[in-house]
C-alpha atoms as one frame of an Amber mdcrd trajectory, in Angstrom:
protein
  49.344 -57.157  23.316  47.794 -60.646  23.205  46.418 -60.179  19.851  49.824
 -59.126  18.649  51.539 -62.126  20.138  49.012 -64.437  18.715  49.406 -62.805
  15.240  53.120 -63.209  15.504  53.226 -66.807  16.832  50.721 -67.919  13.958
  53.279 -66.767  11.572  56.605 -67.711  13.283  58.224 -68.949  10.532  57.586
 -65.877   8.332  58.616 -63.701  11.285  61.864 -65.704  11.733  62.682 -65.405
   8.107  61.938 -61.798   7.802  64.109 -61.239  11.037  67.033 -62.974   9.229
  66.648 -60.954   5.970  66.266 -57.820   7.876  69.438 -58.630   9.943  71.416
 -59.525   6.852  70.032 -56.142   5.089  71.181 -54.114   7.979  74.787 -55.603
   7.688  74.684 -54.656   3.896  73.278 -51.263   4.592  75.700 -50.274   7.396
  78.841 -49.336   5.312  76.560 -47.316   2.684  74.854 -45.644   5.797  78.373
 -44.829   7.245  79.578 -43.374   4.021  76.511 -41.101   3.799  76.915 -39.701
   7.243  77.926 -35.962   7.470  80.817 -34.809   9.778  80.062 -31.027   9.452
  78.851 -29.389  12.586  76.585 -26.808  10.932  74.351 -24.205  12.713  72.362
 -22.939   9.865  70.472 -19.784  10.351  72.677 -18.437  13.087  74.385 -15.323
  11.971  77.836 -15.854  13.713  77.939 -19.443  12.177  77.166 -17.869   8.736
  79.914 -15.168   9.108  82.602 -17.822  10.301  81.773 -20.093   7.334  82.250
 -17.118   4.923  85.448 -16.005   6.689  86.909 -19.563   6.212  85.625 -19.893
   2.589  87.302 -16.550   1.716  90.546 -16.634   3.785  90.883 -20.444   4.580
  91.389 -19.666   8.491  90.006 -17.677  11.131  86.257 -17.608  11.992  85.473
 -20.226  14.668  89.135 -21.204  14.718  91.100 -20.284  18.082  94.368 -18.688
  17.199  97.872 -19.663  18.664  99.376 -16.593  20.659 103.284 -16.496  20.126
 104.769 -14.481  23.025 108.130 -12.969  22.583 110.112 -11.661  25.509 113.226
  -9.689  24.353 116.365  -9.722  26.382 116.767  -7.071  29.222 117.476  -3.634
  27.799 115.875  -4.226  24.407 112.429  -2.709  23.619 110.066  -4.021  20.882
 109.529  -0.678  19.594 113.347  -0.493  18.553 113.284  -4.196  17.089 110.092
  -3.947  15.342 111.779  -5.243  12.028 113.225  -8.256  13.672 109.947  -9.212
  15.339 108.344  -8.635  11.960 110.914 -11.158  10.406 110.245 -13.670  13.124
 106.433 -13.684  12.479 107.060 -13.800   8.607 108.970 -17.021   9.165 105.882
 -18.456  10.894 103.860 -17.397   7.785 106.445 -19.080   5.466 106.092 -22.406
   7.471 102.346 -22.258   7.593 101.265 -20.682   4.145  97.701 -21.299   5.008
  97.817 -19.219   8.189  96.819 -15.754   8.951  99.433 -14.125  11.025  99.627
 -10.596  12.630 102.009  -8.938  15.022 103.300  -5.563  16.357 105.306  -5.354
  13.252 102.309  -5.296  10.879 100.277  -2.757  12.808 102.259  -0.849  15.101
  99.568  -1.183  17.679 101.194  -0.516  20.883  98.408  -2.744  22.767 100.349
  -5.681  21.150 103.199  -4.640  23.523 103.230  -5.145  27.150 103.754  -2.532
  29.770 107.384  -3.695  30.167 108.288  -2.674  26.582 110.044  -6.065  25.835
 107.163  -8.347  25.790 105.104  -8.523  22.487 102.657 -11.076  21.100 100.958
 -12.005  17.863  98.351 -14.072  16.476  98.522 -17.108  14.320  95.158 -18.378
  12.798  96.785 -21.794  11.077  93.753 -22.345   8.862  94.528 -25.810   7.516
  96.922 -27.344   9.913 100.156 -28.837   9.118  98.496 -32.324   9.306  95.961
 -31.403   6.773  93.028 -30.853   9.328  90.768 -28.115   8.654  90.005 -25.154
  10.950  87.932 -25.840  14.033  87.679 -28.816  16.191  87.037 -29.174  19.970
  89.183 -27.742  22.640  92.350 -29.341  22.911  91.910 -31.681  19.823  93.348
 -29.257  17.182  96.866 -30.165  16.107  99.564 -28.288  18.232 101.405 -26.014
  16.013 103.736 -24.620  18.894 106.645 -26.506  17.843 106.326 -25.166  14.304
 105.962 -21.734  15.496 108.910 -21.640  17.969 111.106 -23.429  15.486 110.556
 -20.834  12.970 110.829 -17.740  15.239 113.776 -18.585  17.609 116.707 -18.345
  15.054 115.583 -15.005  13.870 115.153 -13.156  17.245 117.884 -11.689  19.013
 120.166 -14.045  21.286 118.679 -14.209  24.730 114.933 -13.733  23.499 112.444
 -16.400  24.839 109.384 -17.557  22.714 106.253 -19.396  24.310 103.173 -20.159
  22.485  99.807 -19.869  24.493  96.196 -19.778  23.407  93.186 -22.023  24.651
  94.265 -24.899  22.827  97.775 -24.657  24.150  96.319 -24.507  27.550  93.660
 -27.165  27.184  93.974 -30.371  29.035  95.880 -32.845  27.033  93.698 -34.841
  24.712  94.712 -37.771  22.473  93.785 -36.896  18.977  93.137 -40.549  18.099
  89.247 -39.995  18.373  86.424 -42.134  19.559  87.206 -45.977  19.182  83.554
 -46.821  18.531  84.074 -50.617  18.137  86.125 -50.898  21.345  83.515 -48.883
  23.367  80.677 -51.031  21.900  82.512 -54.263  22.733  82.961 -53.096  26.380
  79.213 -52.552  26.632  78.450 -55.898  24.962  80.826 -57.707  27.380  79.143
 -55.983  30.368  75.686 -56.895  28.947  76.682 -60.445  28.861  78.077 -60.651
  32.142  74.829 -58.911  33.784  72.488 -60.928  31.824  74.072 -64.315  32.850
  74.070 -63.111  36.360  70.306 -62.270  35.980  69.147 -65.457  34.011  71.925
 -67.894  35.025  71.232 -69.852  31.636  71.602 -69.484  27.875  68.528 -67.227
  27.865  71.165 -64.479  28.708  71.924 -64.444  25.064  68.272 -63.811  23.835
  68.369 -60.036  24.949  71.714 -59.659  23.430  70.543 -61.088  20.198  67.635
 -58.817  20.044  69.701 -55.821  20.573  72.088 -56.810  17.713  69.100 -57.283
  15.460  67.458 -53.951  16.518  70.961 -52.071  15.814  71.293 -53.788  12.428
  67.873 -52.979  11.253  68.249 -49.448  12.590  71.061 -48.823  10.204  68.692
 -49.536   7.300  66.344 -46.620   8.586  69.312 -44.459   9.059  70.457 -45.151
   5.247  67.089 -44.390   4.150  66.921 -41.040   6.219  70.253 -40.026   4.598
  68.348 -40.066   1.256  65.873 -37.155   2.543  67.902 -35.354   5.175  71.387
 -34.808   6.448  72.546 -37.266   9.308  75.517 -36.560  11.290  78.012 -39.202
  12.100  77.388 -38.763  15.828  74.681 -41.373  15.056  77.349 -43.925  14.447
  78.643 -43.460  18.052  75.408 -43.062  20.049  72.996 -45.423  18.184  74.777
 -48.628  18.944  75.489 -47.803  22.634  71.967 -46.532  23.075  70.572 -49.581
  21.166  72.707 -51.953  23.332  70.720 -50.531  26.529  67.329 -49.870  25.279
  66.594 -53.136  23.406  68.312 -55.032  26.103  66.035 -53.240  28.627  62.847
 -54.050  26.719  63.741 -57.829  26.112  65.026 -58.212  29.621  61.493 -57.003
  30.847  59.737 -59.513  28.762  62.025 -62.385  29.127  61.778 -62.184  32.966
  57.989 -61.844  32.692  57.797 -64.871  30.446  60.046 -66.948  33.089  57.569
 -65.783  35.674  54.772 -67.024  33.879  56.611 -70.245  33.252  57.057 -70.630
  36.854  53.512 -70.217  37.542  52.738 -73.226  35.267  51.956 -71.698  31.900
  53.590 -73.421  29.093  54.408 -72.775  25.421  52.339 -70.151  23.541  50.169
 -69.462  26.627  53.310 -68.255  28.670  54.088 -65.817  25.778  50.750 -64.457
  25.595  50.573 -63.715  29.147  53.954 -62.308  29.334  52.985 -59.870  26.389
  49.729 -58.978  28.185  51.831 -57.996  31.389  55.005 -56.619  30.036  54.254
 -55.863  26.211  52.291 -52.581  27.157  55.116 -51.464  29.334  57.668 -51.996
  26.563  55.453 -50.042  24.174  54.862 -47.057  26.407  58.620 -46.993  27.328
  59.380 -46.717  23.744  56.804 -43.930  23.355  58.474 -42.065  26.478  61.945
 -42.231  24.841  60.483 -40.889  21.739  58.858 -37.998  23.465  62.100 -36.868
  25.257  64.118 -36.922  22.024  61.726 -34.787  20.261  63.419 -31.818  21.981
  66.508 -32.505  19.860  64.684 -33.444  16.430  63.006 -30.008  16.435  66.076
 -27.838  16.876  67.773 -26.106  14.080  71.078 -27.711  14.609  71.834 -30.773
  12.373  74.194 -32.639  14.546  71.571 -32.495  17.522  68.861 -33.348  15.071
  70.888 -36.385  14.067  71.339 -37.372  17.739  67.542 -37.135  18.273  66.705
 -39.047  14.973  69.244 -42.028  15.815  67.704 -42.172  19.332  64.159 -42.353
  18.186  65.007 -44.825  15.567  66.650 -47.229  17.703  63.982 -46.774  20.280
  61.108 -47.488  17.681  63.023 -50.476  16.251  63.955 -52.003  19.535  60.190
 -51.891  20.418  59.031 -53.601  17.114  61.775 -56.347  17.387  60.983 -56.697
  20.994  57.212 -57.317  20.540  57.573 -59.315  17.313  60.863 -61.453  17.069
  61.111 -62.128  20.871  57.704 -63.648  21.297  58.761 -66.234  18.486  62.059
 -67.007  20.218  60.302 -67.416  23.693  57.998 -69.773  21.988  60.673 -71.795
  20.795  62.540 -71.629  24.195  59.123 -72.766  25.910  59.319 -76.093  23.829
  62.708 -76.749  24.879  62.907 -76.090  28.672  66.474 -75.813  30.483  65.515
 -79.103  32.445  63.777 -81.791  30.563  61.513 -81.538  27.505  58.015 -80.152
  27.512  55.270 -79.379  25.161  53.015 -76.324  24.710  50.311 -76.416  27.286
  52.196 -78.893  29.546  51.885 -77.694  33.183  54.619 -78.024  35.695  54.209
 -80.572  38.452  52.289 -79.602  41.363  54.394 -78.013  44.109  55.367 -79.796
  47.422  54.150 -78.355  50.423  55.758 -75.012  51.301  56.906 -74.363  47.817
  53.697 -72.920  46.210  53.893 -70.312  43.570  53.364 -66.611  43.853  50.111
 -65.560  45.546  47.325 -65.120  43.282  48.840 -67.165  40.305  46.730 -69.653
  38.368  47.283 -72.748  36.378  49.845 -74.402  38.479  53.000 -73.403  40.157
  56.579 -73.890  39.839  58.428 -76.543  41.972  61.829 -76.442  43.374  63.167
 -78.572  40.906  62.170 -76.298  37.912  64.539 -73.744  36.543  62.086 -70.939
  37.008  61.107 -71.677  40.522  62.728 -68.531  41.674  60.885 -66.479  39.300
  57.531 -67.396  40.934  58.138 -64.973  43.810  59.456 -61.401  43.909  63.104
 -60.882  44.760  63.584 -61.323  48.522  66.330 -58.675  48.820  64.324 -56.114
  46.876  61.082 -56.781  48.455  62.883 -56.341  51.950  64.240 -53.135  50.657
  60.921 -51.972  49.473  59.242 -52.903  52.825  61.942 -50.932  54.771  61.308
 -47.811  52.270  57.369 -48.148  52.838  58.016 -48.234  56.626  60.414 -45.263
  56.609  58.726 -43.477  53.622  58.656 -39.888  54.974  62.410 -39.902  56.136
  63.346 -41.745  53.033  61.801 -39.337  50.747  63.028 -36.232  52.543  66.590
 -37.568  52.562  66.844 -38.731  48.869  64.668 -35.742  47.803  66.787 -33.253
  49.883  70.030 -34.587  48.252  68.559 -34.212  44.619  67.008 -30.755  45.357
  70.504 -29.743  46.477  72.151 -30.905  43.298  69.287 -29.240  41.375  69.985
 -26.074  42.969  73.647 -26.419  42.101  72.565 -26.848  38.559  71.580 -23.133
  38.257  75.262 -22.257  38.449  76.131 -24.148  35.122  78.490 -22.267  33.068
  77.589 -23.231  29.105  80.158 -20.599  27.683  83.519 -21.075  26.425  86.308
 -22.124  28.964  88.633 -19.455  30.422  92.531 -19.587  30.990  92.063 -19.452
  34.571  90.398 -22.983  34.576  92.825 -24.697  32.292  96.437 -25.712  32.516
  98.603 -24.268  35.414 101.749 -25.477  34.212 103.582 -26.224  30.909 104.694
 -24.080  27.913 101.251 -22.696  27.325 101.026 -21.521  30.800 104.609 -20.026
  30.706 103.332 -17.890  27.717 100.165 -17.017  29.504 102.291 -15.988  32.710
 104.526 -13.812  30.533 101.473 -11.898  29.263 100.243 -11.362  32.760 103.429
 -10.054  34.026 103.388  -7.622  30.979  99.874  -6.362  32.011  98.462  -7.720
  28.607  94.653  -8.264  28.990  93.452 -12.081  29.112  91.075 -11.196  26.392
  94.021 -11.286  23.896  93.727 -15.195  24.221  90.282 -14.969  22.713  89.893
 -12.703  19.857  87.161 -12.879  17.502  87.041 -12.008  13.602  84.526  -9.381
  12.032  83.808  -9.625   8.252  83.389  -6.259   6.666  82.033  -5.727   3.171
  84.037  -3.045   1.536  86.431  -0.533   3.236  86.776  -1.592   6.925  87.864
   1.896   8.026  84.681   3.038   9.404  83.882  -0.318  11.067  87.482  -0.308
  12.574  86.636   3.168  14.168  83.277   2.102  15.500  84.685  -1.036  17.019
  87.534   0.717  18.784  85.083   2.883  20.657  83.210   0.125  22.050  83.550
  -0.396  25.698  85.597  -3.607  26.448  87.594  -3.559  23.380  91.377  -3.594
  23.867  92.735  -3.586  20.219  91.334  -3.942  16.591  93.498  -5.226  14.004
  93.078  -4.720  10.358  96.338  -4.856   8.205  96.392  -3.784   4.683  97.726
  -6.959   3.010  96.264  -9.927   0.876  95.862 -12.062   3.952  93.174  -9.619
   5.387  91.269  -8.332   2.450  89.987 -10.423  -0.279  87.107 -10.386  -2.662
  85.819  -6.990  -1.821  85.691  -8.013   1.948  88.185  -7.427   4.736  88.695
  -9.467   8.059  89.059  -7.533  11.265  90.236  -9.263  14.425  89.037  -7.777
  17.629  90.963  -8.206  20.863  88.506  -7.789  24.013  89.741  -6.747  27.426
  88.116  -9.654  29.066  87.983 -13.409  27.847  85.276 -14.269  25.561  84.106
 -17.044  27.869  83.462 -14.761  30.710  80.186 -12.685  31.204  82.203  -9.433
  30.655  83.655 -10.821  27.374  80.199 -11.730  25.850  78.884  -8.503  26.979
  81.726  -7.004  24.693  80.618  -9.136  21.828  77.063  -8.146  22.177  78.192
  -4.311  22.250  80.166  -4.942  19.229  77.316  -6.263  17.307  75.129  -3.453
  18.317  77.788  -0.861  17.275  78.762  -2.120  13.831  76.575  -1.364  10.730
  74.656  -4.049   8.682  77.335  -4.610   6.120  79.524  -6.050   9.218  79.059
  -9.559  10.545  80.630 -10.548  13.649  81.994 -14.187  13.919  84.356 -15.980
  16.314  83.661 -18.742  18.795  81.856 -16.733  21.529  79.327 -14.917  19.107
  78.580 -18.562  17.663  78.154 -19.981  21.054  75.686 -17.358  22.165  73.634
 -17.700  19.086  73.489 -21.397  19.632  72.313 -20.858  23.323  69.685 -18.377
  22.147  68.325 -20.623  19.524  68.485 -23.967  21.476  67.533 -22.752  24.821
  65.213 -19.745  24.140  62.302 -21.916  23.582  63.142 -24.722  25.727  60.558
 -23.872  28.543  57.934 -23.990  26.033  59.173 -27.187  24.469  59.492 -28.691
  28.041  55.902 -27.899  28.626  54.695 -29.475  25.625  56.764 -32.654  26.226
  55.450 -32.786  29.896  51.961 -32.610  28.608  52.473 -35.436  25.997  54.156
 -37.468  28.697  51.417 -36.799  31.115  48.685 -37.940  28.614  50.497 -40.898
  27.631  51.136 -42.028  31.159  47.688 -41.289  32.467  46.466 -43.536  29.837
  49.113 -46.143  30.817  48.570 -46.155  34.596  44.761 -45.114  34.588  45.745
 -42.296  37.023  46.322 -38.614  37.359  48.770 -38.362  40.155  51.132 -41.053
  38.987  52.164 -39.385  35.661  52.447 -35.984  37.378  54.878 -37.664  40.120
  56.758 -39.414  37.216  57.365 -35.984  35.474  58.265 -34.016  38.582  60.727
 -36.838  39.620  62.040 -37.140  36.268  62.780 -33.250  36.076  64.527 -33.496
  39.498  66.646 -36.336  38.348  67.725 -34.449  35.359  68.244 -31.392  37.529
  70.466 -33.239  39.749  72.404 -34.707  36.943  73.343 -31.243  35.728  74.173
 -30.301  39.318  76.521 -33.485  39.380  78.079 -32.356  36.165  78.650 -28.904
  37.652  80.487 -30.242  40.653  82.394 -32.651  38.296  83.482 -30.340  35.487
  83.053 -26.894  36.701  84.370 -27.401  40.392  86.515 -30.234  39.600  85.348
 -32.567  42.412  87.174 -35.834  41.382  87.485 -35.216  37.859  91.339 -35.861
  37.790  90.643 -38.975  40.086  87.664 -40.440  37.991  88.557 -39.416  34.348
  92.210 -38.522  34.570  91.732 -35.091  33.124  91.662 -31.584  34.339  88.253
 -29.878  34.502  87.748 -26.889  32.099  85.535 -24.837  34.501  82.652 -25.007
  32.067  80.257 -27.613  30.498  79.667 -27.680  26.841  76.595 -25.596  25.561
  75.053 -28.788  24.072  75.685 -31.108  26.987  72.554 -30.221  29.128  70.139
 -30.278  26.320  71.316 -33.777  24.983  71.526 -35.188  28.350  67.851 -34.097
  29.041  66.641 -35.616  25.639  68.455 -38.872  26.380  67.817 -39.360  29.868
  64.317 -37.996  29.976  63.312 -41.169  28.088  65.712 -43.678  29.326  64.796
 -42.784  33.087  60.972 -42.736  32.041  61.732 -46.405  31.006  62.468 -47.406
  34.500  59.391 -45.417  35.640  57.088 -47.362  33.428  58.502 -50.621  34.172
  58.039 -50.071  37.961  54.635 -48.266  37.944  53.049 -50.638  35.361  53.862
 -53.433  37.810  52.653 -51.517  40.846  49.455 -50.842  39.213  48.990 -54.445
  38.145  49.552 -55.461  41.840  47.213 -52.838  43.087  44.505 -53.863  40.761
  44.937 -57.614  41.968  45.289 -56.637  45.828  43.625 -53.079  46.406  46.578
 -52.405  48.806  49.154 -49.684  47.975  51.800 -50.936  50.268  51.696 -54.483
  48.897  51.797 -52.840  45.310  54.818 -51.155  46.400  56.725 -54.082  47.785
  55.598 -56.236  45.133  56.240 -53.941  42.346  59.781 -53.237  43.487  60.379
 -56.731  44.409  59.409 -57.773  40.685  61.300 -55.234  38.887  63.984 -53.935
  41.027  66.578 -56.779  39.675  65.626 -55.781  36.120  65.849 -52.030  36.473
  69.242 -52.434  38.347  70.409 -54.924  35.753  69.458 -52.584  32.663  70.848
 -49.643  34.457  74.043 -51.348  35.009  74.415 -52.325  31.308  73.736 -48.726
  30.308  76.106 -47.249  32.917  79.164 -49.305  31.683  78.403 -48.548  28.201
  78.346 -44.794  28.760  81.253 -44.950  31.236  83.285 -46.779  28.464  82.230
 -43.919  25.966  83.364 -41.345  28.786  87.000 -42.890  28.492  87.238 -41.795
  24.840  89.955 -39.093  24.690  87.636 -36.557  23.015  86.640 -33.830  25.746
  83.250 -32.947  24.524  82.254 -36.797  24.368  83.856 -37.304  27.706  81.747
 -34.708  29.333  78.453 -35.847  27.542  79.152 -39.514  28.209  80.067 -38.808
  31.722  76.671 -36.959  32.260  74.652 -39.930  30.758  76.482 -42.399  33.282
  75.747 -40.124  36.127  72.270 -39.701  35.249  71.530 -43.537  34.788  73.554
 -44.148  38.122  71.353 -41.420  40.093  68.084 -42.398  38.395  68.465 -46.231
  39.036  69.493 -45.687  42.882  68.222 -42.499  44.509  65.009 -42.129  42.306
  63.746 -45.560  41.448  65.281 -47.256  44.549  64.148 -44.744  47.176  62.135
 -41.845  46.015  59.753 -43.464  43.682  58.514 -46.119  46.230  58.580 -43.764
  49.097  56.516 -41.153  47.236  53.719 -43.824  45.890  53.577 -45.294  49.510
  53.004 -41.725  50.881  50.254 -40.929  48.414  48.315 -44.260  49.279  44.969
 -44.752  47.273  45.269 -41.308  45.567  47.989 -42.834  43.147  45.322 -45.046
  41.511  42.475 -42.179  41.196  41.108 -41.623  37.613  37.849 -39.799  37.844
  35.096 -40.622  35.199  35.552 -37.426  33.211  39.220 -37.782  32.882  38.812
 -41.507  31.890  36.195 -40.353  29.152  38.879 -38.029  27.822  41.443 -40.513
  27.887  39.280 -43.281  26.381  40.185 -45.680  29.303  38.313 -47.391  32.187
  37.842 -44.778  35.328  39.625 -45.657  38.486  37.478 -44.498  41.479  39.194
 -43.525  44.733  38.888 -46.217  47.330  40.706 -46.810  50.572  43.591 -49.069
  50.925  42.636 -52.489  52.006  44.967 -54.822  53.762  46.298 -57.471  51.538
  45.169 -60.935  52.665  46.959 -63.982  52.608
């Protein structure tokens, strides 16, 4: 790292010029990169996705689209079978108002399963296709335009006097969501304001702007890389949301660590370029290894055959790599410049601070002078008092601290095993409003709940044989295949299957699987449930193997960084425990609804999006490893200096506690701001990241890490000769802890 800083500082004018040019080029590249981003949530290679795409292409509706379910309740004494023609006219009026829609009812099919047990309640399905506002089929739950008013306005005048019409369905029952979308600039602005406030609290000087400047440069340069990537692969527009927010946190993390170490070296009396070199030697390696940890975690998403998840991973890897590069090249130049212009009085490179008066000496073990009480860096010469006191308390009570914090995390991890990745069910959605009134009418009439979640099947040729087979499948309530152009095109037919159980339930998914096994090869099963099942099989099927490879790569990297066998193993175990605890907290928040309304102002849906655990793992694995590397690197440095584990823990936490907390606070506010977005999927994802950062910075890094290191004693630092030769580093023999002298 010192050679890199020397190389950069010898060419400081060139580095400055290149940084300015890169920033301007990034600003110019950003609009072009945004234009080339894809908005398609594709799942290539998954049979249900391909079937859904073909259905939408041929028919303009259905597939993954959730239908609206109009429920008609005729006046007392009237029966649906006696007023079939009137019911047909009412649903025909809907088709006239929504010309792109595919509409089916009891009038089209004569299927008695579309009539309730009371004889006067009947329902139909409306797949609107292109919505009345021009939106295409699909969209997240509750984010699609509400066609209920259009449907009711079309049907009510045609039906007999005294009839009631309700429109239900998963979207009609979903928690209300503002369709305004994610206000990316506003969320980034909130994160930036939080960063400025926290950084000024940390540095109490104009240096607070330096990490923010580095993050702005890193994000700008990252858009150049994203633009280049769009020339060779598809990049989804999720990168536009995640990359700036992630960059705001990661780049500030790295620069915060280096700036703080530079101030510490200044306090020890090192000035000018020498302070930069020493800061790079101490913190530069931690920044480099932290960037590698982030990249390793995001590999999980890059290798998945899901373009939008791959784009999330690529965006994260790009911003991490660029943040490391900018921090290790541009930041040393800025610090060298700041070293020439100290905050209190001028100084020249190589100048030493005045000798400290009695009682105000620098940190133990420092060389080259010590900071005085009058210098702006005096408080940097010592570890933070509050964090050092906290660390001493944890070391003293290490066993109960580990048991309490570890027990809580284990309990949350056990809760995570109850995670539901399926589609939401009606019982977990709205319990009042027009959509619920329609659902209640169906329930009173004995209509199976699965009627809300039908799925389409695409048949090549005559569908009669396929319909016969599907009707015989256990768990199927009805099979709808009207003979009209809306259902038969281009040598194909679309068949809609109504299961008894909702598709989001285990029983509903088993019905989908049985239908798949029952139909011949010319029949392709689509629908949201089948696509969700395919995604989980593709994304999570090989996840244990992927996790093992990531853990192995992380172990090797950290073993080299810390020259230890146990520290990287502990880091991986605690990281996985942290991630399990986050998923457990998500289960409590979004499935069980503990505080969801109070914290986020929204009703929980009883399930977690299928992509959420995977994306949370990929992002938090690297981010939490950042903090682990920061803390353990400093502990290793202090142990090498003193030979005392307890002292290394106290000094390591005392030196890094404020930095880790500040960095985590910036990320927490950024993700919490993103969680305030109206889009439900983004809200769930961002709240998970915010919870993860909070848990990691408090229970894990603040309690469990120092307690575990203190408990393992000298074994933390052991690296036998054979392992050192394999890793190509110096061995670290086992030695007894020595009390730290004065």
